[in-house]
Structures are given as structure tokens and as C-alpha cells.
mmCIF file of N, CA and C in Angstrom:
data_model
loop_
_atom_site.group_PDB
_atom_site.id
_atom_site.type_symbol
_atom_site.label_atom_id
_atom_site.label_comp_id
_atom_site.label_asym_id
_atom_site.label_seq_id
_atom_site.Cartn_x
_atom_site.Cartn_y
_atom_site.Cartn_z
ATOM 1 N N MET A 1 54.261 51.740 55.729
ATOM 2 C CA MET A 1 53.822 52.878 56.511
ATOM 3 C C MET A 1 52.390 52.609 56.968
ATOM 4 N N SER A 2 52.134 52.847 58.242
ATOM 5 C CA SER A 2 50.787 52.624 58.764
ATOM 6 C C SER A 2 49.846 53.729 58.276
ATOM 7 N N TYR A 3 48.566 53.487 58.436
ATOM 8 C CA TYR A 3 47.572 54.466 58.010
ATOM 9 C C TYR A 3 47.787 55.780 58.766
ATOM 10 N N ALA A 4 48.049 55.699 60.072
ATOM 11 C CA ALA A 4 48.238 56.906 60.886
ATOM 12 C C ALA A 4 49.465 57.693 60.424
ATOM 13 N N GLN A 5 50.551 56.998 60.124
ATOM 14 C CA GLN A 5 51.759 57.685 59.652
ATOM 15 C C GLN A 5 51.511 58.330 58.286
ATOM 16 N N ASP A 6 50.836 57.603 57.424
ATOM 17 C CA ASP A 6 50.529 58.129 56.099
ATOM 18 C C ASP A 6 49.610 59.349 56.205
ATOM 19 N N LEU A 7 48.636 59.276 57.095
ATOM 20 C CA LEU A 7 47.720 60.399 57.306
ATOM 21 C C LEU A 7 48.477 61.613 57.837
ATOM 22 N N ALA A 8 49.337 61.402 58.833
ATOM 23 C CA ALA A 8 50.113 62.516 59.387
ATOM 24 C C ALA A 8 50.983 63.144 58.307
ATOM 25 N N PHE A 9 51.583 62.326 57.473
ATOM 26 C CA PHE A 9 52.416 62.817 56.369
ATOM 27 C C PHE A 9 51.608 63.731 55.448
ATOM 28 N N HIS A 10 50.432 63.276 55.043
ATOM 29 C CA HIS A 10 49.614 64.067 54.109
ATOM 30 C C HIS A 10 49.046 65.314 54.776
ATOM 31 N N LEU A 11 48.725 65.244 56.052
ATOM 32 C CA LEU A 11 48.254 66.437 56.757
ATOM 33 C C LEU A 11 49.366 67.485 56.837
ATOM 34 N N ARG A 12 50.572 67.032 57.118
ATOM 35 C CA ARG A 12 51.689 67.974 57.213
ATOM 36 C C ARG A 12 52.032 68.575 55.853
ATOM 37 N N LEU A 13 51.878 67.802 54.798
ATOM 38 C CA LEU A 13 52.096 68.368 53.464
ATOM 39 C C LEU A 13 51.111 69.495 53.195
ATOM 40 N N ARG A 14 49.943 69.425 53.823
ATOM 41 C CA ARG A 14 48.925 70.472 53.674
ATOM 42 C C ARG A 14 49.103 71.587 54.704
ATOM 43 N N ASP A 15 50.188 71.514 55.493
ATOM 44 C CA ASP A 15 50.501 72.523 56.514
ATOM 45 C C ASP A 15 49.449 72.622 57.605
ATOM 46 N N VAL A 16 48.803 71.506 57.915
ATOM 47 C CA VAL A 16 47.875 71.475 59.043
ATOM 48 C C VAL A 16 48.713 71.606 60.315
ATOM 49 N N PRO A 17 48.325 72.471 61.257
ATOM 50 C CA PRO A 17 49.116 72.658 62.480
ATOM 51 C C PRO A 17 49.293 71.341 63.246
ATOM 52 N N GLU A 18 50.445 71.198 63.884
ATOM 53 C CA GLU A 18 50.805 69.948 64.574
ATOM 54 C C GLU A 18 49.796 69.508 65.636
ATOM 55 N N PRO A 19 49.238 70.422 66.454
ATOM 56 C CA PRO A 19 48.239 69.961 67.422
ATOM 57 C C PRO A 19 47.012 69.319 66.747
ATOM 58 N N GLU A 20 46.600 69.880 65.605
ATOM 59 C CA GLU A 20 45.474 69.296 64.869
ATOM 60 C C GLU A 20 45.850 67.951 64.267
ATOM 61 N N VAL A 21 47.079 67.838 63.774
ATOM 62 C CA VAL A 21 47.544 66.553 63.232
ATOM 63 C C VAL A 21 47.461 65.495 64.325
ATOM 64 N N ALA A 22 47.942 65.826 65.524
ATOM 65 C CA ALA A 22 47.909 64.872 66.633
ATOM 66 C C ALA A 22 46.472 64.478 66.984
ATOM 67 N N ASP A 23 45.552 65.443 66.997
ATOM 68 C CA ASP A 23 44.140 65.141 67.306
ATOM 69 C C ASP A 23 43.509 64.247 66.242
ATOM 70 N N ILE A 24 43.765 64.548 64.995
ATOM 71 C CA ILE A 24 43.177 63.767 63.891
ATOM 72 C C ILE A 24 43.717 62.344 63.911
ATOM 73 N N VAL A 25 45.021 62.214 64.108
ATOM 74 C CA VAL A 25 45.625 60.882 64.160
ATOM 75 C C VAL A 25 45.112 60.107 65.374
ATOM 76 N N ALA A 26 44.924 60.788 66.501
ATOM 77 C CA ALA A 26 44.395 60.124 67.700
ATOM 78 C C ALA A 26 42.987 59.596 67.441
ATOM 79 N N GLU A 27 42.178 60.366 66.717
ATOM 80 C CA GLU A 27 40.821 59.923 66.362
ATOM 81 C C GLU A 27 40.877 58.658 65.508
ATOM 82 N N VAL A 28 41.774 58.633 64.557
ATOM 83 C CA VAL A 28 41.929 57.462 63.697
ATOM 84 C C VAL A 28 42.420 56.267 64.521
ATOM 85 N N ASP A 29 43.388 56.522 65.404
ATOM 86 C CA ASP A 29 43.907 55.440 66.254
ATOM 87 C C ASP A 29 42.811 54.840 67.128
ATOM 88 N N GLU A 30 41.920 55.688 67.651
ATOM 89 C CA GLU A 30 40.800 55.190 68.463
ATOM 90 C C GLU A 30 39.898 54.282 67.631
ATOM 91 N N TYR A 31 39.641 54.679 66.398
ATOM 92 C CA TYR A 31 38.788 53.878 65.529
ATOM 93 C C TYR A 31 39.455 52.540 65.200
ATOM 94 N N VAL A 32 40.741 52.584 64.914
ATOM 95 C CA VAL A 32 41.481 51.358 64.586
ATOM 96 C C VAL A 32 41.528 50.430 65.797
ATOM 97 N N ALA A 33 41.608 50.998 67.008
ATOM 98 C CA ALA A 33 41.650 50.184 68.231
ATOM 99 C C ALA A 33 40.369 49.381 68.429
ATOM 100 N N THR A 34 39.269 49.848 67.852
ATOM 101 C CA THR A 34 38.004 49.106 67.965
ATOM 102 C C THR A 34 37.929 47.979 66.940
ATOM 103 N N GLY A 35 38.957 47.880 66.093
ATOM 104 C CA GLY A 35 38.980 46.818 65.091
ATOM 105 C C GLY A 35 38.492 47.256 63.730
ATOM 106 N N GLY A 36 38.238 48.540 63.567
ATOM 107 C CA GLY A 36 37.732 49.047 62.293
ATOM 108 C C GLY A 36 38.824 49.208 61.251
ATOM 109 N N ASP A 37 38.409 49.173 60.004
ATOM 110 C CA ASP A 37 39.317 49.387 58.882
ATOM 111 C C ASP A 37 39.295 50.871 58.533
ATOM 112 N N PRO A 38 40.416 51.587 58.740
ATOM 113 C CA PRO A 38 40.397 53.037 58.502
ATOM 114 C C PRO A 38 40.160 53.417 57.043
ATOM 115 N N VAL A 39 40.634 52.592 56.119
ATOM 116 C CA VAL A 39 40.439 52.922 54.702
ATOM 117 C C VAL A 39 38.964 52.822 54.337
ATOM 118 N N ALA A 40 38.285 51.814 54.871
ATOM 119 C CA ALA A 40 36.860 51.651 54.582
ATOM 120 C C ALA A 40 36.038 52.781 55.204
ATOM 121 N N TYR A 41 36.438 53.236 56.381
ATOM 122 C CA TYR A 41 35.658 54.241 57.097
ATOM 123 C C TYR A 41 36.018 55.673 56.683
ATOM 124 N N PHE A 42 37.322 55.972 56.624
ATOM 125 C CA PHE A 42 37.768 57.338 56.339
ATOM 126 C C PHE A 42 38.154 57.563 54.880
ATOM 127 N N GLY A 43 38.420 56.503 54.136
ATOM 128 C CA GLY A 43 38.989 56.624 52.799
ATOM 129 C C GLY A 43 40.501 56.521 52.912
ATOM 130 N N THR A 44 41.194 56.687 51.812
ATOM 131 C CA THR A 44 42.658 56.632 51.878
ATOM 132 C C THR A 44 43.152 57.792 52.733
ATOM 133 N N ALA A 45 44.364 57.666 53.228
ATOM 134 C CA ALA A 45 44.925 58.719 54.072
ATOM 135 C C ALA A 45 44.985 60.047 53.314
ATOM 136 N N GLU A 46 45.313 59.990 52.050
ATOM 137 C CA GLU A 46 45.390 61.208 51.249
ATOM 138 C C GLU A 46 44.000 61.842 51.094
ATOM 139 N N GLN A 47 42.983 61.020 50.859
ATOM 140 C CA GLN A 47 41.616 61.541 50.726
ATOM 141 C C GLN A 47 41.131 62.147 52.041
ATOM 142 N N TYR A 48 41.413 61.455 53.152
ATOM 143 C CA TYR A 48 40.965 61.949 54.450
ATOM 144 C C TYR A 48 41.682 63.252 54.805
ATOM 145 N N ALA A 49 42.968 63.340 54.508
ATOM 146 C CA ALA A 49 43.719 64.566 54.800
ATOM 147 C C ALA A 49 43.178 65.737 53.992
ATOM 148 N N ALA A 50 42.702 65.464 52.783
ATOM 149 C CA ALA A 50 42.189 66.539 51.922
ATOM 150 C C ALA A 50 40.903 67.150 52.467
ATOM 151 N N ARG A 51 40.244 66.485 53.402
ATOM 152 C CA ARG A 51 39.005 67.026 53.992
ATOM 153 C C ARG A 51 39.280 68.163 54.968
ATOM 154 N N PHE A 52 40.505 68.276 55.436
ATOM 155 C CA PHE A 52 40.838 69.293 56.432
ATOM 156 C C PHE A 52 41.418 70.513 55.746
ATOM 157 N N PRO A 53 41.077 71.706 56.253
ATOM 158 C CA PRO A 53 41.590 72.918 55.607
ATOM 159 C C PRO A 53 43.103 73.005 55.740
ATOM 160 N N ALA A 54 43.725 73.442 54.682
ATOM 161 C CA ALA A 54 45.176 73.606 54.702
ATOM 162 C C ALA A 54 45.541 74.766 55.609
ATOM 163 N N GLY A 55 46.635 74.618 56.312
ATOM 164 C CA GLY A 55 47.114 75.678 57.181
ATOM 165 C C GLY A 55 47.915 76.696 56.395
ATOM 166 N N ALA A 56 48.307 77.732 57.089
ATOM 167 C CA ALA A 56 49.150 78.753 56.456
ATOM 168 C C ALA A 56 50.541 78.172 56.244
ATOM 169 N N PRO A 57 51.101 78.356 55.074
ATOM 170 C CA PRO A 57 52.444 77.819 54.832
ATOM 171 C C PRO A 57 53.468 78.457 55.759
ATOM 172 N N ARG A 58 54.418 77.667 56.179
ATOM 173 C CA ARG A 58 55.476 78.171 57.044
ATOM 174 C C ARG A 58 56.453 78.986 56.212
ATOM 175 N N ARG A 59 56.888 80.079 56.783
ATOM 176 C CA ARG A 59 57.737 81.009 56.040
ATOM 177 C C ARG A 59 59.137 80.468 55.791
ATOM 178 N N ARG A 60 59.666 79.712 56.733
ATOM 179 C CA ARG A 60 61.063 79.289 56.617
ATOM 180 C C ARG A 60 61.249 78.127 55.656
ATOM 181 N N ARG A 61 60.198 77.601 55.101
ATOM 182 C CA ARG A 61 60.315 76.447 54.218
ATOM 183 C C ARG A 61 61.226 76.732 53.028
ATOM 184 N N GLY A 62 61.158 77.923 52.479
ATOM 185 C CA GLY A 62 61.954 78.256 51.305
ATOM 186 C C GLY A 62 63.327 78.830 51.627
ATOM 187 N N LEU A 63 63.722 78.800 52.886
ATOM 188 C CA LEU A 63 64.990 79.399 53.268
ATOM 189 C C LEU A 63 66.186 78.785 52.540
ATOM 190 N N PRO A 64 66.332 77.449 52.489
ATOM 191 C CA PRO A 64 67.502 76.904 51.770
ATOM 192 C C PRO A 64 67.520 77.289 50.295
ATOM 193 N N ALA A 65 66.360 77.244 49.653
ATOM 194 C CA ALA A 65 66.308 77.610 48.236
ATOM 195 C C ALA A 65 66.601 79.099 48.058
ATOM 196 N N GLY A 66 66.103 79.924 48.940
ATOM 197 C CA GLY A 66 66.363 81.356 48.864
ATOM 198 C C GLY A 66 67.826 81.696 49.084
ATOM 199 N N LEU A 67 68.434 81.037 50.064
ATOM 200 C CA LEU A 67 69.862 81.257 50.302
ATOM 201 C C LEU A 67 70.697 80.795 49.111
ATOM 202 N N ALA A 68 70.324 79.659 48.533
ATOM 203 C CA ALA A 68 71.049 79.161 47.360
ATOM 204 C C ALA A 68 70.891 80.110 46.180
ATOM 205 N N ALA A 69 69.688 80.632 45.984
ATOM 206 C CA ALA A 69 69.472 81.586 44.884
ATOM 207 C C ALA A 69 70.313 82.842 45.108
ATOM 208 N N GLY A 70 70.357 83.305 46.351
ATOM 209 C CA GLY A 70 71.182 84.470 46.660
ATOM 210 C C GLY A 70 72.663 84.206 46.423
ATOM 211 N N ALA A 71 73.130 83.017 46.835
ATOM 212 C CA ALA A 71 74.539 82.665 46.624
ATOM 213 C C ALA A 71 74.855 82.547 45.133
ATOM 214 N N ALA A 72 73.943 81.982 44.363
ATOM 215 C CA ALA A 72 74.157 81.850 42.918
ATOM 216 C C ALA A 72 74.222 83.227 42.260
ATOM 217 N N LEU A 73 73.310 84.113 42.650
ATOM 218 C CA LEU A 73 73.330 85.475 42.095
ATOM 219 C C LEU A 73 74.592 86.219 42.507
ATOM 220 N N LEU A 74 75.024 86.022 43.739
ATOM 221 C CA LEU A 74 76.250 86.658 44.206
ATOM 222 C C LEU A 74 77.448 86.164 43.399
ATOM 223 N N TRP A 75 77.499 84.854 43.135
ATOM 224 C CA TRP A 75 78.591 84.292 42.323
ATOM 225 C C TRP A 75 78.625 84.932 40.932
ATOM 226 N N VAL A 76 77.449 85.042 40.303
ATOM 227 C CA VAL A 76 77.381 85.646 38.972
ATOM 228 C C VAL A 76 77.770 87.127 39.038
ATOM 229 N N ALA A 77 77.306 87.839 40.066
ATOM 230 C CA ALA A 77 77.625 89.262 40.203
ATOM 231 C C ALA A 77 79.125 89.473 40.403
ATOM 232 N N VAL A 78 79.749 88.645 41.231
ATOM 233 C CA VAL A 78 81.197 88.765 41.450
ATOM 234 C C VAL A 78 81.950 88.481 40.157
ATOM 235 N N ALA A 79 81.527 87.445 39.434
ATOM 236 C CA ALA A 79 82.187 87.123 38.169
ATOM 237 C C ALA A 79 82.051 88.271 37.175
ATOM 238 N N LEU A 80 80.858 88.852 37.082
ATOM 239 C CA LEU A 80 80.665 89.987 36.171
ATOM 240 C C LEU A 80 81.508 91.188 36.588
ATOM 241 N N ALA A 81 81.610 91.423 37.889
ATOM 242 C CA ALA A 81 82.438 92.534 38.372
ATOM 243 C C ALA A 81 83.909 92.287 38.051
ATOM 244 N N LEU A 82 84.348 91.047 38.211
ATOM 245 C CA LEU A 82 85.737 90.722 37.883
ATOM 246 C C LEU A 82 85.997 90.877 36.388
ATOM 247 N N TYR A 83 85.023 90.485 35.564
ATOM 248 C CA TYR A 83 85.149 90.693 34.113
ATOM 249 C C TYR A 83 85.220 92.182 33.801
ATOM 250 N N ALA A 84 84.334 92.970 34.425
ATOM 251 C CA ALA A 84 84.240 94.396 34.117
ATOM 252 C C ALA A 84 85.510 95.146 34.516
ATOM 253 N N THR A 85 86.130 94.759 35.606
ATOM 254 C CA THR A 85 87.345 95.449 36.062
ATOM 255 C C THR A 85 88.602 94.931 35.379
ATOM 256 N N GLY A 86 88.460 93.858 34.639
ATOM 257 C CA GLY A 86 89.614 93.300 33.945
ATOM 258 C C GLY A 86 90.444 92.370 34.807
ATOM 259 N N THR A 87 90.025 92.125 36.031
ATOM 260 C CA THR A 87 90.750 91.225 36.929
ATOM 261 C C THR A 87 90.694 89.788 36.424
ATOM 262 N N TRP A 88 89.566 89.448 35.865
ATOM 263 C CA TRP A 88 89.371 88.090 35.344
ATOM 264 C C TRP A 88 89.210 88.222 33.837
ATOM 265 N N GLU A 89 90.149 87.701 33.100
ATOM 266 C CA GLU A 89 90.104 87.840 31.655
ATOM 267 C C GLU A 89 89.105 86.843 31.078
ATOM 268 N N ARG A 90 88.247 87.342 30.252
ATOM 269 C CA ARG A 90 87.224 86.489 29.652
ATOM 270 C C ARG A 90 87.810 85.747 28.463
ATOM 271 N N THR A 91 87.702 84.436 28.514
ATOM 272 C CA THR A 91 88.174 83.599 27.422
ATOM 273 C C THR A 91 87.032 82.712 26.960
ATOM 274 N N GLU A 92 87.272 81.997 25.888
ATOM 275 C CA GLU A 92 86.238 81.102 25.363
ATOM 276 C C GLU A 92 85.922 80.017 26.403
ATOM 277 N N GLY A 93 84.656 79.791 26.626
ATOM 278 C CA GLY A 93 84.228 78.771 27.589
ATOM 279 C C GLY A 93 84.082 79.286 29.014
ATOM 280 N N MET A 94 84.405 80.554 29.241
ATOM 281 C CA MET A 94 84.312 81.103 30.598
ATOM 282 C C MET A 94 82.868 81.254 31.051
ATOM 283 N N ASP A 95 81.926 81.373 30.102
ATOM 284 C CA ASP A 95 80.518 81.471 30.488
ATOM 285 C C ASP A 95 80.105 80.239 31.283
ATOM 286 N N ARG A 96 80.609 79.097 30.867
ATOM 287 C CA ARG A 96 80.293 77.864 31.589
ATOM 288 C C ARG A 96 80.905 77.870 32.979
ATOM 289 N N VAL A 97 82.073 78.451 33.128
ATOM 290 C CA VAL A 97 82.733 78.524 34.431
ATOM 291 C C VAL A 97 81.892 79.360 35.392
ATOM 292 N N VAL A 98 81.184 80.332 34.863
ATOM 293 C CA VAL A 98 80.347 81.192 35.701
ATOM 294 C C VAL A 98 78.970 80.570 35.920
ATOM 295 N N LEU A 99 78.354 80.111 34.850
ATOM 296 C CA LEU A 99 76.963 79.679 34.950
ATOM 297 C C LEU A 99 76.788 78.287 35.556
ATOM 298 N N LEU A 100 77.666 77.364 35.289
ATOM 299 C CA LEU A 100 77.498 76.016 35.831
ATOM 300 C C LEU A 100 77.585 75.967 37.356
ATOM 301 N N PRO A 101 78.570 76.630 37.994
ATOM 302 C CA PRO A 101 78.543 76.635 39.466
ATOM 303 C C PRO A 101 77.287 77.321 40.026
ATOM 304 N N ALA A 102 76.848 78.394 39.376
ATOM 305 C CA ALA A 102 75.639 79.078 39.838
ATOM 306 C C ALA A 102 74.428 78.146 39.738
ATOM 307 N N LEU A 103 74.323 77.436 38.641
ATOM 308 C CA LEU A 103 73.225 76.481 38.475
ATOM 309 C C LEU A 103 73.332 75.349 39.491
ATOM 310 N N GLY A 104 74.545 74.877 39.728
ATOM 311 C CA GLY A 104 74.751 73.821 40.714
ATOM 312 C C GLY A 104 74.355 74.259 42.112
ATOM 313 N N ILE A 105 74.724 75.480 42.494
ATOM 314 C CA ILE A 105 74.355 76.016 43.807
ATOM 315 C C ILE A 105 72.840 76.110 43.927
ATOM 316 N N LEU A 106 72.193 76.604 42.890
ATOM 317 C CA LEU A 106 70.740 76.743 42.899
ATOM 318 C C LEU A 106 70.050 75.387 43.007
ATOM 319 N N LEU A 107 70.494 74.417 42.233
ATOM 320 C CA LEU A 107 69.888 73.078 42.285
ATOM 321 C C LEU A 107 70.121 72.410 43.631
ATOM 322 N N LEU A 108 71.289 72.608 44.213
ATOM 323 C CA LEU A 108 71.566 72.048 45.529
ATOM 324 C C LEU A 108 70.624 72.642 46.581
ATOM 325 N N GLY A 109 70.400 73.934 46.523
ATOM 326 C CA GLY A 109 69.464 74.579 47.449
ATOM 327 C C GLY A 109 68.055 74.056 47.294
ATOM 328 N N LEU A 110 67.607 73.868 46.061
ATOM 329 C CA LEU A 110 66.269 73.321 45.828
ATOM 330 C C LEU A 110 66.161 71.887 46.341
ATOM 331 N N LEU A 111 67.204 71.104 46.142
ATOM 332 C CA LEU A 111 67.211 69.728 46.634
ATOM 333 C C LEU A 111 67.156 69.693 48.158
ATOM 334 N N ILE A 112 67.936 70.536 48.801
ATOM 335 C CA ILE A 112 67.920 70.589 50.270
ATOM 336 C C ILE A 112 66.546 71.006 50.769
ATOM 337 N N ALA A 113 65.931 72.001 50.145
ATOM 338 C CA ALA A 113 64.591 72.439 50.555
ATOM 339 C C ALA A 113 63.577 71.313 50.407
ATOM 340 N N PHE A 114 63.656 70.567 49.314
ATOM 341 C CA PHE A 114 62.736 69.455 49.073
ATOM 342 C C PHE A 114 62.920 68.359 50.116
ATOM 343 N N VAL A 115 64.159 67.993 50.395
ATOM 344 C CA VAL A 115 64.433 66.937 51.378
ATOM 345 C C VAL A 115 63.978 67.367 52.769
ATOM 346 N N LEU A 116 64.226 68.612 53.142
ATOM 347 C CA LEU A 116 63.776 69.102 54.449
ATOM 348 C C LEU A 116 62.260 69.097 54.557
ATOM 349 N N HIS A 117 61.591 69.460 53.473
ATOM 350 C CA HIS A 117 60.116 69.450 53.470
ATOM 351 C C HIS A 117 59.588 68.035 53.690
ATOM 352 N N LEU A 118 60.157 67.063 52.996
ATOM 353 C CA LEU A 118 59.720 65.675 53.175
ATOM 354 C C LEU A 118 60.060 65.160 54.567
ATOM 355 N N ALA A 119 61.216 65.560 55.088
ATOM 356 C CA ALA A 119 61.603 65.117 56.431
ATOM 357 C C ALA A 119 60.656 65.671 57.485
ATOM 358 N N ARG A 120 60.264 66.922 57.335
ATOM 359 C CA ARG A 120 59.313 67.512 58.293
ATOM 360 C C ARG A 120 57.962 66.819 58.220
ATOM 361 N N ALA A 121 57.536 66.504 57.012
ATOM 362 C CA ALA A 121 56.216 65.900 56.838
ATOM 363 C C ALA A 121 56.174 64.457 57.316
ATOM 364 N N SER A 122 57.292 63.773 57.350
ATOM 365 C CA SER A 122 57.273 62.350 57.705
ATOM 366 C C SER A 122 57.732 62.067 59.128
ATOM 367 N N ARG A 123 57.918 63.102 59.952
ATOM 368 C CA ARG A 123 58.329 62.840 61.333
ATOM 369 C C ARG A 123 57.163 62.225 62.107
ATOM 370 N N PRO A 124 57.448 61.488 63.194
ATOM 371 C CA PRO A 124 56.375 60.838 63.943
ATOM 372 C C PRO A 124 55.475 61.849 64.647
ATOM 373 N N VAL A 125 54.243 61.439 64.882
ATOM 374 C CA VAL A 125 53.286 62.291 65.584
ATOM 375 C C VAL A 125 53.597 62.238 67.063
ATOM 376 N N ARG A 126 53.705 63.408 67.683
ATOM 377 C CA ARG A 126 53.943 63.478 69.127
ATOM 378 C C ARG A 126 52.638 63.841 69.796
ATOM 379 N N ARG A 127 52.154 62.922 70.564
ATOM 380 C CA ARG A 127 50.879 63.145 71.231
ATOM 381 C C ARG A 127 51.115 63.778 72.592
ATOM 382 N N GLY A 128 50.197 64.625 72.994
ATOM 383 C CA GLY A 128 50.287 65.235 74.314
ATOM 384 C C GLY A 128 50.860 66.638 74.252
ATOM 385 N N THR A 129 52.114 66.764 73.861
ATOM 386 C CA THR A 129 52.737 68.087 73.770
ATOM 387 C C THR A 129 52.961 68.420 72.313
ATOM 388 N N PRO A 130 52.386 69.527 71.864
ATOM 389 C CA PRO A 130 52.589 69.907 70.461
ATOM 390 C C PRO A 130 54.035 70.312 70.224
ATOM 391 N N THR A 131 54.527 69.972 69.045
ATOM 392 C CA THR A 131 55.876 70.362 68.670
ATOM 393 C C THR A 131 55.801 71.665 67.920
ATOM 394 N N PRO A 132 56.808 72.521 68.080
ATOM 395 C CA PRO A 132 56.784 73.780 67.322
ATOM 396 C C PRO A 132 56.988 73.487 65.854
ATOM 397 N N ASP A 133 56.266 74.237 65.018
ATOM 398 C CA ASP A 133 56.437 74.067 63.568
ATOM 399 C C ASP A 133 57.797 74.619 63.187
ATOM 400 N N ALA A 134 58.511 73.837 62.384
ATOM 401 C CA ALA A 134 59.845 74.278 61.942
ATOM 402 C C ALA A 134 59.754 74.974 60.620
#
């Protein structure tokens, strides 16, 4: 990964707005074009990114995890309702039948949220036209 890509990644992890990411990366690219060593001048990409104020976190970032948590709770609620009405007879080991799928749904949602966060942070910098924050 180039210094510019690494810098953009760390800036996005800090929720720096995309137009600012493009400007900061362009500044680094200009310096590198003169033959300078960006690590010697700016520090590591992570250190340089930490100098910029973090942006406001995007609201939709937790959407997959939130939906998964809701689905897991709904699964548990339906199972409890079925137990309470006698539709689903409770037998030994049924707790696992209820809790393991709920846990699996929740973990899957967290994994999807994590992967989406990394994918957003590692996309290429688009210079000229800012991209909407996802």
C-alpha cells in the first residue's frame, strides 16, 4: 500500500470528510512528486492522520449490526411467544435452538458492519469531485 493510500485509509477511519481526505492526499502527492520522503517529512501515515480532527461519525455505519440485533431479538421474542402459547413444546436442549441462531445472527451482523467499515476506509481517493459519504 502506498503512503497516500495508507493515509487515506487512516483519515477515513477517523471519519474525516472525503473532500478533506482528497486535499490532504493531494498535498502529500505534491510533496512526493518533488522527490521527498513522506515518512521523513510527515511521519507515518497513521501519525499524520492523527493530526487532523476527527469528523462526525456517520450514522448508517451501525445499520447492519443494528438490523442483526433486531433480528436476533425478534427470533428470541417469537420463540418465547411460541413457548408461552404452547405451540412450541419446550424440551431439553431447546435453549440452544433459540440462543445459538440468535447469537449467529448477531455475530454475522457485526462481521458485516466491520467488513463494510474497512471497505469504505480503503476505497481509492477520488480527486476533483467529492464522493458522498456512505
